Coordinates of C-alpha atoms and ligand atoms in Angstrom, one line a residue:
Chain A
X1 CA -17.2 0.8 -13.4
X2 CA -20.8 1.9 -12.3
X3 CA -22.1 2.4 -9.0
X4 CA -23.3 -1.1 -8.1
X5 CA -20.1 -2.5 -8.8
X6 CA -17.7 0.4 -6.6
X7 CA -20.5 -0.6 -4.2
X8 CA -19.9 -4.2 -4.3
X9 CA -15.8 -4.1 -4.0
X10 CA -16.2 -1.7 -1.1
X11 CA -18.8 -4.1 0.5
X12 CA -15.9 -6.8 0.2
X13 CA -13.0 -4.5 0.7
X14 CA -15.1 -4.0 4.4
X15 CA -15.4 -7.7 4.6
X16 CA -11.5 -8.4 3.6
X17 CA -10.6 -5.7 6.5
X18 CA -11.4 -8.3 9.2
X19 CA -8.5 -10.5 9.4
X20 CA -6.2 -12.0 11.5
X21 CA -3.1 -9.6 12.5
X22 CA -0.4 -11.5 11.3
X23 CA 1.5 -9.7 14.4
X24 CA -1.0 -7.9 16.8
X25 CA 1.6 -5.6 18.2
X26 CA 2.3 -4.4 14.6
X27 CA -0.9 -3.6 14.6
X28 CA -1.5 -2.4 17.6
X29 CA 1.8 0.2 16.8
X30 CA -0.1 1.3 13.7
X31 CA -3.4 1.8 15.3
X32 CA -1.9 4.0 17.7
X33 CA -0.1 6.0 14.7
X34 CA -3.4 6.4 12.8
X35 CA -4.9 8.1 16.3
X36 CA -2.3 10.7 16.4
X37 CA -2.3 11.3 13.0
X38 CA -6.2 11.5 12.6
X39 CA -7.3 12.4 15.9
X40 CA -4.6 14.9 17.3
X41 CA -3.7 16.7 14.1
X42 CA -7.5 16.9 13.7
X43 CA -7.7 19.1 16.9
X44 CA -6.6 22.4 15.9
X45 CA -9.5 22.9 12.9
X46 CA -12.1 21.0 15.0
X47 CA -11.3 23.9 17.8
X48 CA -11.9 26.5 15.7
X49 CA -14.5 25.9 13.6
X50 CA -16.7 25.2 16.8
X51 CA -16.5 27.5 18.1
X52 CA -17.1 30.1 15.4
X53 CA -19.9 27.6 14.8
X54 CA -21.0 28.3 18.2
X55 CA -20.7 32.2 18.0
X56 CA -22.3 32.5 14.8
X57 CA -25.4 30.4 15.7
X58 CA -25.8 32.7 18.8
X59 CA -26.0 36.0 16.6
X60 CA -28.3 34.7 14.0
X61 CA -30.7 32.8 16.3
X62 CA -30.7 36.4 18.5
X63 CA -31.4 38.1 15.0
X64 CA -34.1 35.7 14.2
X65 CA -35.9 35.6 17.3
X66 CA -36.7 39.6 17.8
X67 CA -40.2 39.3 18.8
X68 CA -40.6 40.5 22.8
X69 CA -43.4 37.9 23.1
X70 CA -40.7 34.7 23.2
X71 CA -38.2 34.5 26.5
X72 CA -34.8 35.5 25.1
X73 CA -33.5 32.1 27.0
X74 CA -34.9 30.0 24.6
X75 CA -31.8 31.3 21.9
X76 CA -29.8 29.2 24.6
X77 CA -31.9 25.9 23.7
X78 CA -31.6 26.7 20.2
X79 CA -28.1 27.1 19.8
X80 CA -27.4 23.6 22.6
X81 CA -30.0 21.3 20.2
X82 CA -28.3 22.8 16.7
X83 CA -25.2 22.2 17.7
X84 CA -25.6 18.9 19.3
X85 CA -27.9 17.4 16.9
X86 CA -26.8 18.7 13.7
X87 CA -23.8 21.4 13.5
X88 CA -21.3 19.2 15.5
X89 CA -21.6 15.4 14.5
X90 CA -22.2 17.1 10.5
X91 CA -20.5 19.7 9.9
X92 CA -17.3 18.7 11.5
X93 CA -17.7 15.4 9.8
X94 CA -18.0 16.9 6.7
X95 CA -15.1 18.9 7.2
X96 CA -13.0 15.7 8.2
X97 CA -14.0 14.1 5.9
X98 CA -11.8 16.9 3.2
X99 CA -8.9 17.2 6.4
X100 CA -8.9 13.0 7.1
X101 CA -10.4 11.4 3.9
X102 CA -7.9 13.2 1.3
X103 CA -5.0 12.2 3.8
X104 CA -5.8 8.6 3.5
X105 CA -6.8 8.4 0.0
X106 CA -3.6 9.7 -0.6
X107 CA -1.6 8.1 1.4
X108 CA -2.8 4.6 0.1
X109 CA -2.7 6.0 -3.6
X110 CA 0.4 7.0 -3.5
X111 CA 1.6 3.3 -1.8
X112 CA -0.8 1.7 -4.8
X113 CA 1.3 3.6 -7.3
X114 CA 4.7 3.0 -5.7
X115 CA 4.2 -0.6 -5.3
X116 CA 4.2 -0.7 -1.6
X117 CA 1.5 -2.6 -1.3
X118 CA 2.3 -5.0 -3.6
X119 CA 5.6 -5.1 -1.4
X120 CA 3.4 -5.8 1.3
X121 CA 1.5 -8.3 -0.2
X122 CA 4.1 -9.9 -1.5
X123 CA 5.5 -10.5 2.2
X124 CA 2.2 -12.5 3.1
X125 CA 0.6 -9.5 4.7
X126 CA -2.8 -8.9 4.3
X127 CA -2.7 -5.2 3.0
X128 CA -6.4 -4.9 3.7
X129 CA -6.3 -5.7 7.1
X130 CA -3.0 -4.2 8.0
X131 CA -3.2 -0.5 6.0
X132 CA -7.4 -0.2 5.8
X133 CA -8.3 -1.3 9.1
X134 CA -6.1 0.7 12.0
X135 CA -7.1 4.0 9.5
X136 CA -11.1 3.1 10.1
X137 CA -10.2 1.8 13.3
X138 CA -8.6 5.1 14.7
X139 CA -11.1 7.0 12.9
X140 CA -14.0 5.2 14.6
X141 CA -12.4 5.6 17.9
X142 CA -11.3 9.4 17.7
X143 CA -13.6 11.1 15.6
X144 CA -16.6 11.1 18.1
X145 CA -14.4 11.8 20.9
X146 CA -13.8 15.3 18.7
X147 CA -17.2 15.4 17.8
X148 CA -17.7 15.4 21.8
X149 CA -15.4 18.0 22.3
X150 CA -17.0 20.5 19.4
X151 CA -20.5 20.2 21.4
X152 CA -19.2 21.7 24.6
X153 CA -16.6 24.2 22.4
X154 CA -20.1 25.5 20.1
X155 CA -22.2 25.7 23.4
X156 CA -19.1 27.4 25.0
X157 CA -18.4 29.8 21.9
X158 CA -22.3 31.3 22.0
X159 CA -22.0 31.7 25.3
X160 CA -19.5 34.2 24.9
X161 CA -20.8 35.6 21.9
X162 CA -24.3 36.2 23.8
X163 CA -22.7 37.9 26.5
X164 CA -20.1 40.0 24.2
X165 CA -23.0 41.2 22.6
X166 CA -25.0 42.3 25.1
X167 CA -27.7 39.8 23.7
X168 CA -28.4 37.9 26.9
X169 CA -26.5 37.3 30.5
X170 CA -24.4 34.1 30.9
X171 CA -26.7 33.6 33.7
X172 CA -29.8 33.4 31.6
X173 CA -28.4 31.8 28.8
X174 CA -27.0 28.5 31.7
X175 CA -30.8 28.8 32.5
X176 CA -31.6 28.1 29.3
X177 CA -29.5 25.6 28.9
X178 CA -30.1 22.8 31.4
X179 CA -33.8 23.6 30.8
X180 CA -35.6 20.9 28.4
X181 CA -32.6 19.0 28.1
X182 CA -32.9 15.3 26.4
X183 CA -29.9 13.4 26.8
X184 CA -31.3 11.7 23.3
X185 CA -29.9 14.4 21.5
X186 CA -26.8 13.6 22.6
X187 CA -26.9 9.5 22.0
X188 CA -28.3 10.8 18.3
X189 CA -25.7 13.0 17.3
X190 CA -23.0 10.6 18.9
X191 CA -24.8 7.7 16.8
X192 CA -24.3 9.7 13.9
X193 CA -20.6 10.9 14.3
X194 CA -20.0 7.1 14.6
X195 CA -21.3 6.3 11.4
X196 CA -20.0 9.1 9.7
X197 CA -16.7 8.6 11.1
X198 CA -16.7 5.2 9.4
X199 CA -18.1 6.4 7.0
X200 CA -15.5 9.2 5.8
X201 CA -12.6 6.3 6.6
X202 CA -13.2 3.5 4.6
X203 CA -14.3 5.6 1.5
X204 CA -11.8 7.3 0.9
X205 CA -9.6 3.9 1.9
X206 CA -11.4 2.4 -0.6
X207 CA -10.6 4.7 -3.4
X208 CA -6.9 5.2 -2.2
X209 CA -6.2 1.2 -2.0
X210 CA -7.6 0.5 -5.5
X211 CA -5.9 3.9 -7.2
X212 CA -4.4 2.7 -10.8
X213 CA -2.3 4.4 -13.2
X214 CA 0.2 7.4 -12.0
X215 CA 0.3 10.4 -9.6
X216 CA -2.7 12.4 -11.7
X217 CA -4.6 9.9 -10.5
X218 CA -3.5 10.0 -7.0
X219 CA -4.7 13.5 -6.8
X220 CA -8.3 12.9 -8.8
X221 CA -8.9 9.7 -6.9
X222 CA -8.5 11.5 -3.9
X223 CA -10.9 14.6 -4.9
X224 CA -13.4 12.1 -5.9
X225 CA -13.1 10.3 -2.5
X226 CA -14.0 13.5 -0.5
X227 CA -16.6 14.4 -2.7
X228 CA -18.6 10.8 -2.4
X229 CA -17.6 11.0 1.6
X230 CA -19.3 14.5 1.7
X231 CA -22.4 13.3 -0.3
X232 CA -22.5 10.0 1.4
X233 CA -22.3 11.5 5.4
X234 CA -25.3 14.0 4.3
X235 CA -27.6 11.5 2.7
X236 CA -27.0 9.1 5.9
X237 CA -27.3 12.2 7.9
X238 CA -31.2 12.3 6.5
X239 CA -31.9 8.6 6.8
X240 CA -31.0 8.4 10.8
X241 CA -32.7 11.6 11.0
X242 CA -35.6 10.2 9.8
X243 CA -35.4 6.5 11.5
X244 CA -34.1 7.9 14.6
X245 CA -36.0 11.1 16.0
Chain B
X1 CA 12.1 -25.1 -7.8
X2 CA 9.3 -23.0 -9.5
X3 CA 7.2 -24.6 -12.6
X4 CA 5.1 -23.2 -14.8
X5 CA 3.3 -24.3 -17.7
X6 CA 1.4 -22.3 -20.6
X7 CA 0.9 -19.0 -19.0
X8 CA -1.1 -16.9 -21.1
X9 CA -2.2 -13.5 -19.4
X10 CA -3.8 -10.7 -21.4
X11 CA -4.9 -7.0 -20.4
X12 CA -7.7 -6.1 -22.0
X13 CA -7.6 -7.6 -25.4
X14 CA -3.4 -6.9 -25.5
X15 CA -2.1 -10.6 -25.3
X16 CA 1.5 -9.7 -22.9
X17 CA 2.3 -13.4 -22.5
X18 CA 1.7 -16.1 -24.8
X19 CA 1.9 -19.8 -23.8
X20 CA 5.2 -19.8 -21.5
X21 CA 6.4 -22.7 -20.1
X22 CA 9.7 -22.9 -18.2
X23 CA 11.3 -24.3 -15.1
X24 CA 13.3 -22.2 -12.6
X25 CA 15.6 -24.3 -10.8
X26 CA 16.6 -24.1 -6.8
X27 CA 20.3 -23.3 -6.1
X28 CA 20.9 -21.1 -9.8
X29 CA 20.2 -17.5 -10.8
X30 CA 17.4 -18.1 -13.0
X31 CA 17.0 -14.9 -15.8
X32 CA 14.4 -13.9 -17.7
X33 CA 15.9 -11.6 -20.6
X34 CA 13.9 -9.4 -23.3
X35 CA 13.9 -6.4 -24.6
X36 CA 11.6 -3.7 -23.0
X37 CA 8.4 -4.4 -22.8
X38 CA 8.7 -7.9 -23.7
X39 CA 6.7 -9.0 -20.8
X40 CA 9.0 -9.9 -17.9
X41 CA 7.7 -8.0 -15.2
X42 CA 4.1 -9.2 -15.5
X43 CA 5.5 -13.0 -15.9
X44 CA 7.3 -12.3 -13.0
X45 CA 4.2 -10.9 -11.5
X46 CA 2.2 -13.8 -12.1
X47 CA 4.4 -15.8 -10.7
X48 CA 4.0 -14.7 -7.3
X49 CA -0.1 -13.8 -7.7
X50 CA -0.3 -9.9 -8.1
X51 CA -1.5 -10.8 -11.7
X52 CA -3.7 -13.8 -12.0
X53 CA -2.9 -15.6 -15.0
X54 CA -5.8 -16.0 -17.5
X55 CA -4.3 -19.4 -18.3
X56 CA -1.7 -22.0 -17.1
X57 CA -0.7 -23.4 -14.0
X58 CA 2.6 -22.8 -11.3
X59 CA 4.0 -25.1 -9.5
X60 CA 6.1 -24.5 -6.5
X61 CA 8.0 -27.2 -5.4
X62 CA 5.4 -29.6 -6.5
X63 CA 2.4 -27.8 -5.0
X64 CA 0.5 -25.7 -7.1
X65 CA 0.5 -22.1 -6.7
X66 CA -2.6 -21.6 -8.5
X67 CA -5.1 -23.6 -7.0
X68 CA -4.2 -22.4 -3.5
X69 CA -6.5 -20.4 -1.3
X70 CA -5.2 -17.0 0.0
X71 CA -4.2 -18.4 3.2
X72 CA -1.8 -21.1 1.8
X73 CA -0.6 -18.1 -0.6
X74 CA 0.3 -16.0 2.2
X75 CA 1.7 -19.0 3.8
X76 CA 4.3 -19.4 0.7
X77 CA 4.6 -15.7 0.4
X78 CA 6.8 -15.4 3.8
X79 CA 9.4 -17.2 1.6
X80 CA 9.2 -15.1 -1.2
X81 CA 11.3 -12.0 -1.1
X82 CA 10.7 -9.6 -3.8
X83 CA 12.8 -6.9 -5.0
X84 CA 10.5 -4.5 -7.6
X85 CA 11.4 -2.6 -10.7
X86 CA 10.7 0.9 -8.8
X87 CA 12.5 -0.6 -5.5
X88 CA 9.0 -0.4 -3.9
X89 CA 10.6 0.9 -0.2
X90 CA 7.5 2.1 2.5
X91 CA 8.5 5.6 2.1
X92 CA 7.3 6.4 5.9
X93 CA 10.2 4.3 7.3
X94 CA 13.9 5.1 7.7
X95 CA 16.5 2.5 5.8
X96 CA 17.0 0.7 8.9
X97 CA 13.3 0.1 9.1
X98 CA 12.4 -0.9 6.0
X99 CA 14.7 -3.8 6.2
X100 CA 13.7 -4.5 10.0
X101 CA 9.7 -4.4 9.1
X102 CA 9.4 -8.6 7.8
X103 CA 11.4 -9.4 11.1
X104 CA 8.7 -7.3 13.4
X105 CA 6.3 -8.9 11.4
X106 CA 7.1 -12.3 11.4
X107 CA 10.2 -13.3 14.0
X108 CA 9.8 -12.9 18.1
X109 CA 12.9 -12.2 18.5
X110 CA 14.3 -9.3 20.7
X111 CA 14.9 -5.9 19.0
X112 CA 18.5 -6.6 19.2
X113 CA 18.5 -9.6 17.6
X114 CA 16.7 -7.9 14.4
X115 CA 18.8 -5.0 14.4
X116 CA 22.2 -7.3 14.3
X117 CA 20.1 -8.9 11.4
X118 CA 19.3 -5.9 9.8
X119 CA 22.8 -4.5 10.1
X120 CA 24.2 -7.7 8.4
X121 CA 22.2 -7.5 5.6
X122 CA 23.1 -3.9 5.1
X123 CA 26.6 -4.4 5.2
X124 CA 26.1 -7.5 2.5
X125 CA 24.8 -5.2 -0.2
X126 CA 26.9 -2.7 0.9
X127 CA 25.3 0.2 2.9
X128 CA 26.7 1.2 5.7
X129 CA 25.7 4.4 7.5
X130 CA 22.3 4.8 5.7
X131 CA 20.3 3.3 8.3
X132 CA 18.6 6.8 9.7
X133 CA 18.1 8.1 6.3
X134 CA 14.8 8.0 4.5
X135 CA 14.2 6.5 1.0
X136 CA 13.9 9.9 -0.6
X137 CA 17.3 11.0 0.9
X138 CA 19.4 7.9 -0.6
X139 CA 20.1 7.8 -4.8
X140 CA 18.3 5.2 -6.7
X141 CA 21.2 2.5 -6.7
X142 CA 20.9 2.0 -2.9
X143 CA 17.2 2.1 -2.8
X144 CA 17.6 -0.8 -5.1
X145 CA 20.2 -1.9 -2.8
X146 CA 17.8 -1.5 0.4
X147 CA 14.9 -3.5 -1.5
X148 CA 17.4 -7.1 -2.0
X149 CA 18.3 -6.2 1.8
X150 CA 14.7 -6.1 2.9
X151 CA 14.2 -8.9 0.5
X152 CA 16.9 -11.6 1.7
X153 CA 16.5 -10.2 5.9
X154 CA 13.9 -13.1 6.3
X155 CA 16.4 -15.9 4.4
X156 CA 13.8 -16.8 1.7
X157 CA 13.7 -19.5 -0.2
X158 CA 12.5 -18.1 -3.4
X159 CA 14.1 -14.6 -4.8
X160 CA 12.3 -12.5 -7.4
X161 CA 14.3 -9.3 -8.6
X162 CA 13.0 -6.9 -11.0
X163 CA 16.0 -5.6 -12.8
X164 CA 18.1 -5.3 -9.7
X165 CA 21.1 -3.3 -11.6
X166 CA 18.9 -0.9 -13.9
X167 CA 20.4 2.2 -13.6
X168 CA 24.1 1.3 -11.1
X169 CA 27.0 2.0 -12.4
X170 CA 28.5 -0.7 -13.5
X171 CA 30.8 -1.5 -10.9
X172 CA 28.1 -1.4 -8.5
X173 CA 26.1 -3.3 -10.9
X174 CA 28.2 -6.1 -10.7
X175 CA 28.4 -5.8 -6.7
X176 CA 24.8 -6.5 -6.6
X177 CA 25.1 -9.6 -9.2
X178 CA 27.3 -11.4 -7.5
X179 CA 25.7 -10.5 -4.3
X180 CA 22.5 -12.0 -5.6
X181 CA 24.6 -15.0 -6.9
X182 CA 26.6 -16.0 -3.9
X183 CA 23.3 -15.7 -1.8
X184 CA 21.9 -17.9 -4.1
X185 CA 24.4 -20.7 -3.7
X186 CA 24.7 -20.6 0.0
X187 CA 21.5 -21.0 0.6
X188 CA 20.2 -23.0 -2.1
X189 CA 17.4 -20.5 -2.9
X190 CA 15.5 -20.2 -6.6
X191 CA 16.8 -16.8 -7.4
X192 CA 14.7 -15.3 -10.7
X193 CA 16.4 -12.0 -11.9
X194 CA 15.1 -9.8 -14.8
X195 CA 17.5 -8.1 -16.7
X196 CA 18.8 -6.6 -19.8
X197 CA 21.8 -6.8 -18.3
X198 CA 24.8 -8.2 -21.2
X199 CA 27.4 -8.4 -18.1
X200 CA 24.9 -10.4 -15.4
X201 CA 23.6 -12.6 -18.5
X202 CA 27.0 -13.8 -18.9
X203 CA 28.0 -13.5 -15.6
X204 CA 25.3 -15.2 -13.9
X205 CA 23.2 -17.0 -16.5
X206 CA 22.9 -20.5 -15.1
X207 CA 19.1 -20.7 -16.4
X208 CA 18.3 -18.0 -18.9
X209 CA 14.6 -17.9 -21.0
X210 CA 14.5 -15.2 -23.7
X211 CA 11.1 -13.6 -23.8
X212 CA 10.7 -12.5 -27.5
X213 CA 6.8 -10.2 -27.9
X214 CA 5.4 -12.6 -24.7
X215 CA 6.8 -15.8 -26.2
X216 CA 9.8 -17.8 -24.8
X217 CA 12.2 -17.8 -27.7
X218 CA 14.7 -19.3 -26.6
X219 CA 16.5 -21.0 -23.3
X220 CA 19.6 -22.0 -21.9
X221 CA 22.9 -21.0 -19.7
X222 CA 25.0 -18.3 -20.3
X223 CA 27.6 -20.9 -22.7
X224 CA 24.8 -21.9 -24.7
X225 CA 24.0 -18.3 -25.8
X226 CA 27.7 -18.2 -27.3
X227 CA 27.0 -20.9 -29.5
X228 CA 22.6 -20.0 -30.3
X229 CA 22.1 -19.6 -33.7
X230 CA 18.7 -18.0 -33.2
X231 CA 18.7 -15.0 -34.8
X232 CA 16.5 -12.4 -32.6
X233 CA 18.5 -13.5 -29.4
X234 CA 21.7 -13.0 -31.3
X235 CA 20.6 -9.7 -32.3
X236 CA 18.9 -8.8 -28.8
X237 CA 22.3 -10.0 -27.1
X238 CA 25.7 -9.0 -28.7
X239 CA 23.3 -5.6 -30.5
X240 CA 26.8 -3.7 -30.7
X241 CA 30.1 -4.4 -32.6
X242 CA 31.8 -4.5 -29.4
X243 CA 29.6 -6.8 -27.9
X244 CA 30.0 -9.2 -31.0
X245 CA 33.4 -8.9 -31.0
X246 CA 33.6 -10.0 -27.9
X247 CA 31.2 -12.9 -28.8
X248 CA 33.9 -14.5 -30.9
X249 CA 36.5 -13.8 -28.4
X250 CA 34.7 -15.5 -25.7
X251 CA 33.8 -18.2 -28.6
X252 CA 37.7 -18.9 -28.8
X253 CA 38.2 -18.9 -25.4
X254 CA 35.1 -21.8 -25.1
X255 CA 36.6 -23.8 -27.5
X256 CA 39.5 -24.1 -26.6
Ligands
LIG301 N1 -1.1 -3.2 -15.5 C1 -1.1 -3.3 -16.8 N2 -2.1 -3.0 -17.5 C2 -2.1 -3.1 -18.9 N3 -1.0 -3.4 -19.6 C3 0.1 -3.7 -18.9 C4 0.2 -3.6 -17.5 N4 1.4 -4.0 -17.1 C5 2.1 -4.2 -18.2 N5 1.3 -4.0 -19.3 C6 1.8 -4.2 -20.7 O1 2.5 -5.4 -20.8 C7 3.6 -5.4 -21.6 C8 4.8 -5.9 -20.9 O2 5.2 -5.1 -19.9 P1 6.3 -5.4 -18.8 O3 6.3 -4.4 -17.8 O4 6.2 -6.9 -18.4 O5 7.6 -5.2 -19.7 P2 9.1 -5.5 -19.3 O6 9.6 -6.7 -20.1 O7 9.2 -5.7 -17.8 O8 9.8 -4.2 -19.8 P3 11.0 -3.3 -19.0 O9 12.2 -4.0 -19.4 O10 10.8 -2.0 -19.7 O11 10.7 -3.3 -17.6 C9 3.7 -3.9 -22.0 O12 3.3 -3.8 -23.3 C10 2.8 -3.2 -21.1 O13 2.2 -2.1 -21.8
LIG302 MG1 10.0 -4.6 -16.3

């Protein structure tokens, strides 16, 4: 298959997502399984990476900006905007999209393979609806909310790291912080964790559902799902950068 | 009652089934027989629509199956129970529910109700005390068993099973036929069994088509079979010395 016909399915595996529930509460159940299971197990990686993302901005943008001329406050601005515009919404995405993407390429590969979705099907459930849509669903619903939380855990982390190192006061580097603010930023990089959030759901769901052959597959359907996501979140990173600021 | 006529379905350029026509009647424990990889699980599986046939038509109970849109398939489908070749149980639920998941889905009833249900069906193929248990902590005989449970909890009216006693013991094996059969009979359902089975084709061969290389070689009941002349079924069938001995016995007994 060639790229303008993968693109087509997944255009109508989106379109087949949006069913009726056969039972809403079933749904409903599920929906609430895919938030623990993408949201809350996320957590602990989300944690740390931002705030080692936070850290290590602060020590490079202090290494960078060594001239006496420029108010050391200003590394405070840098670090805020990099984080909230680009670091948080991309990177973590990114990372997701390895942590949450292989997950449910997997998952639905492995129910492909096994027949369970044929088992489904054959019940008169519409597997589309019932196994794709509470995965993007949950994804759509959780991932900014993490994406949220890395923001204030990257401002957070350089704050420490500027004051551990003697680079600037917490004091100056609050200052810096509130000034030039544009609440913008923040609608942009929230825009764009939605997007990628989708984004790094229904890709790899779409690779997972339509999985055929045997477990090797599994596996290599899944790699290749996290490597499109990955490629896919940064070239729709540059198009809203360039519609939206 | 499930018709179909001149189904022809290819992968690729590999022809699997050539032209078969057959009807499966309501109320009898219709067989499709063959050796492996004689085409029985993708007839089966264009029966019910996971393949598409390339050719032919299926009627069920008079309406056809293949001119239906997916919402009148799904309708028809909450009849259909289905057990599959690899027992096909959501391995993310426990026995208990994998069986109860069609009755959340598709019944209001209170949880109590389903699990009484549940526990009925369990106990009618024979598995009690499984019902915390995962699918990879039970053997493969009562996975198999699991699947006919989840497939009969909703009282279907149309029963596909994909080899149901491939790999049981043959006392257990004879459990689940004449499990499948009485069920069958009580509730008047159109029960189509694959199998290479000897014991369930004589057992429970009210309707039997032979698949020979995707072709339907021969048909007829379990008596019939006795009498075929047709070579390739006689040679698929009674394959041992045993088995043909007991051929004639059976022969005698017949005739008699
Ligand atoms: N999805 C598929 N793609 C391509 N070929 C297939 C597919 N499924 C089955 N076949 C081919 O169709 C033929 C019939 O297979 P089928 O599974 O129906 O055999 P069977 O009669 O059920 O055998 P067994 O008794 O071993 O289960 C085989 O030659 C197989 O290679
Ligand atoms: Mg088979």
């Amino acid at each position: 298959m060639n790229f303008f016909s993968h693109f087509g399915a997944y255009v109508m595996m989106i379109r087949d997502m949006f069913h009726k529930p056969e039972n809403p509460k079933l749904y409903w159940k599920e929906f609430m399984h895919q938030c623990v299971e993408i949201g809350i197990r996320s957590l602990g990686i989300v944690c740390i990476i931002s705030v080692f993302m936070g850290a290590v901005s602060a020590l490079q943008t202090a290494y960078q900006i060594s001239s006496p001329l420029v108010s050391k406050y200003i590394i405070a601005q840098i670090i805020r905007d990099t984080v909230i515009l680009e670091f948080s919404p991309t990177l973590i995405c990114v990372v997701l999209a390895g942590v949450v993407g292989s997950k449910i390429a997997s998952e639905l590969g492995n129910m492909r393979v096994s027949e369970q979705i044929d088992a489904l099907e054959i019940m008169g459930i519409n597997t589309k609806t019932y196994l794709i849509l509470p995965k993007v669903a949950a994804a759509v619903f959780t991932i900014p909310m993490l994406v949220v939380l890395s923001m204030v855990l990257g401002v957070l982390g350089g704050r420490m790291t500027v004051s551990l190192a003697g680079i600037i006061s917490t004091d100056t580097y609050d200052k810096g912080l509130i000034e030039l603010f544009k609440p913008y930023n923040v609608f942009f990089g929230l825009t764009k964790s939605y997007t990628f959030a989708f984004l790094i759901s229904s890709i790899p769901a779409y690779f997972g559902y339509n999985v055929k052959g045997g477990s090797l597959e599994i596996g290599r359907n899944s790699t290749t799902s996290v490597v499109v996501s990955c490629v896919v979140v940064l070239l729709a990173d540059y198009i809203l950068a360039a519609l939206l600021l | 009652m499930i018709e179909f006529k001149n189904i022809v379905k290819r992968f690729e350029d590999k022809l699997v089934l050539d032209n078969v026509s057959h009807v499966m009647k309501s109320g009898m424990s219709n067989l499709i027989i063959g050796t492996s990889g004689s085409g029985k699980t993708v007839l089966q599986k264009c029966l019910v629509g996971l393949f598409e046939p390339d050719e032919g038509d299926i009627i069920y109970d008079g309406k056809s199956f293949t001119k239906m849109d997916d919402e009148e398939r799904k309708l028809l489908r909450q009849q259909i129970g289905m057990l599959f070749q690899g027992s096909a149980l959501f391995d993310s639920m426990t026995v208990q529910e994998n069986v109860k998941f069609p009755l959340d889905m598709f019944t209001n009833d209170s949880n109590q109700q389903k699990l009484k249900r549940v526990n009925e069906v369990l106990e009618r193929v024979n598995l009690i005390g499984a019902n915390k248990k995962y699918p990879s902590e039970i053997s493969g005989g009562m996975k198999k068993r699991v699947g006919i449970a989840r497939a009969i909890v909703l009282n279907p009216k149309f029963l596909f099973c994909d080899e149901p006693n491939s790999g049981l013991d043959p006392q257990t094996s004879m459990l689940i036929d004449k499990l499948i059969y009485d069920i069958t009979k009580e509730n008047n359902i159109t029960t189509i069994i694959n199998t290479h089975d000897m014991n369930s084709v004589m057992e429970i061969g009210d309707n039997i088509l032979y698949l020979k290389n995707g072709k339907k070689e021969w048909s007829g009941n379990s008596k019939d079979i006795i009498f075929s002349e047709n070579k390739n079924l006689n040679e698929f069938i009674f394959a041992s010395e045993f088995l043909q001995d007991a051929k004639q016995m059976r022969m005698m007994e017949l005739k008699k």
